Amino acid sequence: MAENTVKVDISFQSLLEAISSLGIAERYKLWEFLEAELFPDEDDSPEDMAEIQVARANYKAGDYTTFDQYMAERANKST
């Protein structure tokens, strides 16, 4: 069976605008796709991948500290 392919030239700016219009779930799918393309799984141990999944789940659940919060807490501990 012949493979059908389509090549589309899209400017980088148009691509950025299209990404900006995506919903959060679609952005996560895009993020996971790009991460898989840029950092193939064969370089990551199963333990590393499990830690990444936990970190993503925590982030999605709002369980994280911003840099500003971290710096404020650190400043409070040193006084």
PDB file of C-alpha atoms in Angstrom:
ATOM      1  CA  MET A   1       0.000   0.000   0.000  1.00  0.00           C
ATOM      2  CA  ALA A   2       1.368   3.423  -0.936  1.00  0.00           C
ATOM      3  CA  GLU A   3       2.041   5.871   1.859  1.00  0.00           C
ATOM      4  CA  ASN A   4       0.312   9.227   1.521  1.00  0.00           C
ATOM      5  CA  THR A   5       2.302  12.205   2.730  1.00  0.00           C
ATOM      6  CA  VAL A   6       1.665  15.904   2.798  1.00  0.00           C
ATOM      7  CA  LYS A   7       4.318  18.559   3.180  1.00  0.00           C
ATOM      8  CA  VAL A   8       3.113  21.938   4.362  1.00  0.00           C
ATOM      9  CA  ASP A   9       5.288  25.010   4.704  1.00  0.00           C
ATOM     10  CA  ILE A  10       4.243  26.937   7.797  1.00  0.00           C
ATOM     11  CA  SER A  11       6.127  29.931   9.094  1.00  0.00           C
ATOM     12  CA  PHE A  12       7.493  29.612  12.602  1.00  0.00           C
ATOM     13  CA  GLN A  13       5.406  32.607  13.696  1.00  0.00           C
ATOM     14  CA  SER A  14       2.240  30.935  12.382  1.00  0.00           C
ATOM     15  CA  LEU A  15       3.178  27.774  14.227  1.00  0.00           C
ATOM     16  CA  LEU A  16       3.627  29.717  17.479  1.00  0.00           C
ATOM     17  CA  GLU A  17       0.255  31.381  17.006  1.00  0.00           C
ATOM     18  CA  ALA A  18      -1.385  28.006  16.368  1.00  0.00           C
ATOM     19  CA  ILE A  19       0.191  26.569  19.515  1.00  0.00           C
ATOM     20  CA  SER A  20      -1.016  29.576  21.506  1.00  0.00           C
ATOM     21  CA  SER A  21      -4.581  28.801  20.481  1.00  0.00           C
ATOM     22  CA  LEU A  22      -4.431  25.211  21.784  1.00  0.00           C
ATOM     23  CA  GLY A  23      -6.168  24.170  24.974  1.00  0.00           C
ATOM     24  CA  ILE A  24      -4.168  22.937  27.935  1.00  0.00           C
ATOM     25  CA  ALA A  25      -4.786  19.241  27.189  1.00  0.00           C
ATOM     26  CA  GLU A  26      -3.626  19.694  23.591  1.00  0.00           C
ATOM     27  CA  ARG A  27      -0.523  21.556  24.791  1.00  0.00           C
ATOM     28  CA  TYR A  28       0.366  18.671  27.089  1.00  0.00           C
ATOM     29  CA  LYS A  29       0.013  16.245  24.172  1.00  0.00           C
ATOM     30  CA  LEU A  30       2.281  18.468  22.081  1.00  0.00           C
ATOM     31  CA  TRP A  31       4.763  18.732  24.961  1.00  0.00           C
ATOM     32  CA  GLU A  32       4.871  14.944  25.335  1.00  0.00           C
ATOM     33  CA  PHE A  33       5.322  14.510  21.574  1.00  0.00           C
ATOM     34  CA  LEU A  34       8.176  17.017  21.436  1.00  0.00           C
ATOM     35  CA  GLU A  35       9.820  15.530  24.504  1.00  0.00           C
ATOM     36  CA  ALA A  36       9.703  12.064  22.927  1.00  0.00           C
ATOM     37  CA  GLU A  37      11.201  13.440  19.713  1.00  0.00           C
ATOM     38  CA  LEU A  38      13.939  15.411  21.457  1.00  0.00           C
ATOM     39  CA  PHE A  39      14.753  12.930  24.224  1.00  0.00           C
ATOM     40  CA  PRO A  40      14.127   9.338  23.119  1.00  0.00           C
ATOM     41  CA  ASP A  41      13.101   6.932  25.869  1.00  0.00           C
ATOM     42  CA  GLU A  42      16.024   4.581  25.353  1.00  0.00           C
ATOM     43  CA  ASP A  43      18.231   7.099  27.174  1.00  0.00           C
ATOM     44  CA  ASP A  44      15.964   7.131  30.236  1.00  0.00           C
ATOM     45  CA  SER A  45      15.773   4.392  32.813  1.00  0.00           C
ATOM     46  CA  PRO A  46      12.353   3.151  33.934  1.00  0.00           C
ATOM     47  CA  GLU A  47      13.018   4.820  37.286  1.00  0.00           C
ATOM     48  CA  ASP A  48      13.680   8.170  35.592  1.00  0.00           C
ATOM     49  CA  MET A  49      10.507   7.882  33.541  1.00  0.00           C
ATOM     50  CA  ALA A  50       8.479   7.040  36.669  1.00  0.00           C
ATOM     51  CA  GLU A  51       9.867  10.093  38.466  1.00  0.00           C
ATOM     52  CA  ILE A  52       9.003  12.294  35.488  1.00  0.00           C
ATOM     53  CA  GLN A  53       5.428  10.987  35.436  1.00  0.00           C
ATOM     54  CA  VAL A  54       5.066  11.658  39.176  1.00  0.00           C
ATOM     55  CA  ALA A  55       6.426  15.175  38.748  1.00  0.00           C
ATOM     56  CA  ARG A  56       4.005  15.868  35.890  1.00  0.00           C
ATOM     57  CA  ALA A  57       1.077  14.576  37.912  1.00  0.00           C
ATOM     58  CA  ASN A  58       2.092  16.757  40.863  1.00  0.00           C
ATOM     59  CA  TYR A  59       2.382  19.785  38.584  1.00  0.00           C
ATOM     60  CA  LYS A  60      -1.034  19.160  37.034  1.00  0.00           C
ATOM     61  CA  ALA A  61      -2.502  18.839  40.534  1.00  0.00           C
ATOM     62  CA  GLY A  62      -0.987  22.193  41.521  1.00  0.00           C
ATOM     63  CA  ASP A  63       1.488  20.590  43.920  1.00  0.00           C
ATOM     64  CA  TYR A  64       4.580  22.665  43.234  1.00  0.00           C
ATOM     65  CA  THR A  65       6.513  25.664  44.549  1.00  0.00           C
ATOM     66  CA  THR A  66       7.301  28.658  42.368  1.00  0.00           C
ATOM     67  CA  PHE A  67      10.802  30.082  42.325  1.00  0.00           C
ATOM     68  CA  ASP A  68       9.574  33.230  44.095  1.00  0.00           C
ATOM     69  CA  GLN A  69       7.957  31.123  46.847  1.00  0.00           C
ATOM     70  CA  TYR A  70      11.141  29.093  47.237  1.00  0.00           C
ATOM     71  CA  MET A  71      13.282  32.218  47.529  1.00  0.00           C
ATOM     72  CA  ALA A  72      10.900  33.759  50.098  1.00  0.00           C
ATOM     73  CA  GLU A  73      10.951  30.574  52.193  1.00  0.00           C
ATOM     74  CA  ARG A  74      14.722  30.406  51.952  1.00  0.00           C
ATOM     75  CA  ALA A  75      15.051  34.038  53.035  1.00  0.00           C
ATOM     76  CA  ASN A  76      12.776  33.371  56.031  1.00  0.00           C
ATOM     77  CA  LYS A  77      14.870  30.369  57.102  1.00  0.00           C
ATOM     78  CA  SER A  78      18.121  32.358  57.075  1.00  0.00           C
ATOM     79  CA  THR A  79      16.788  35.116  59.340  1.00  0.00           C
TER      80      THR A  79
END
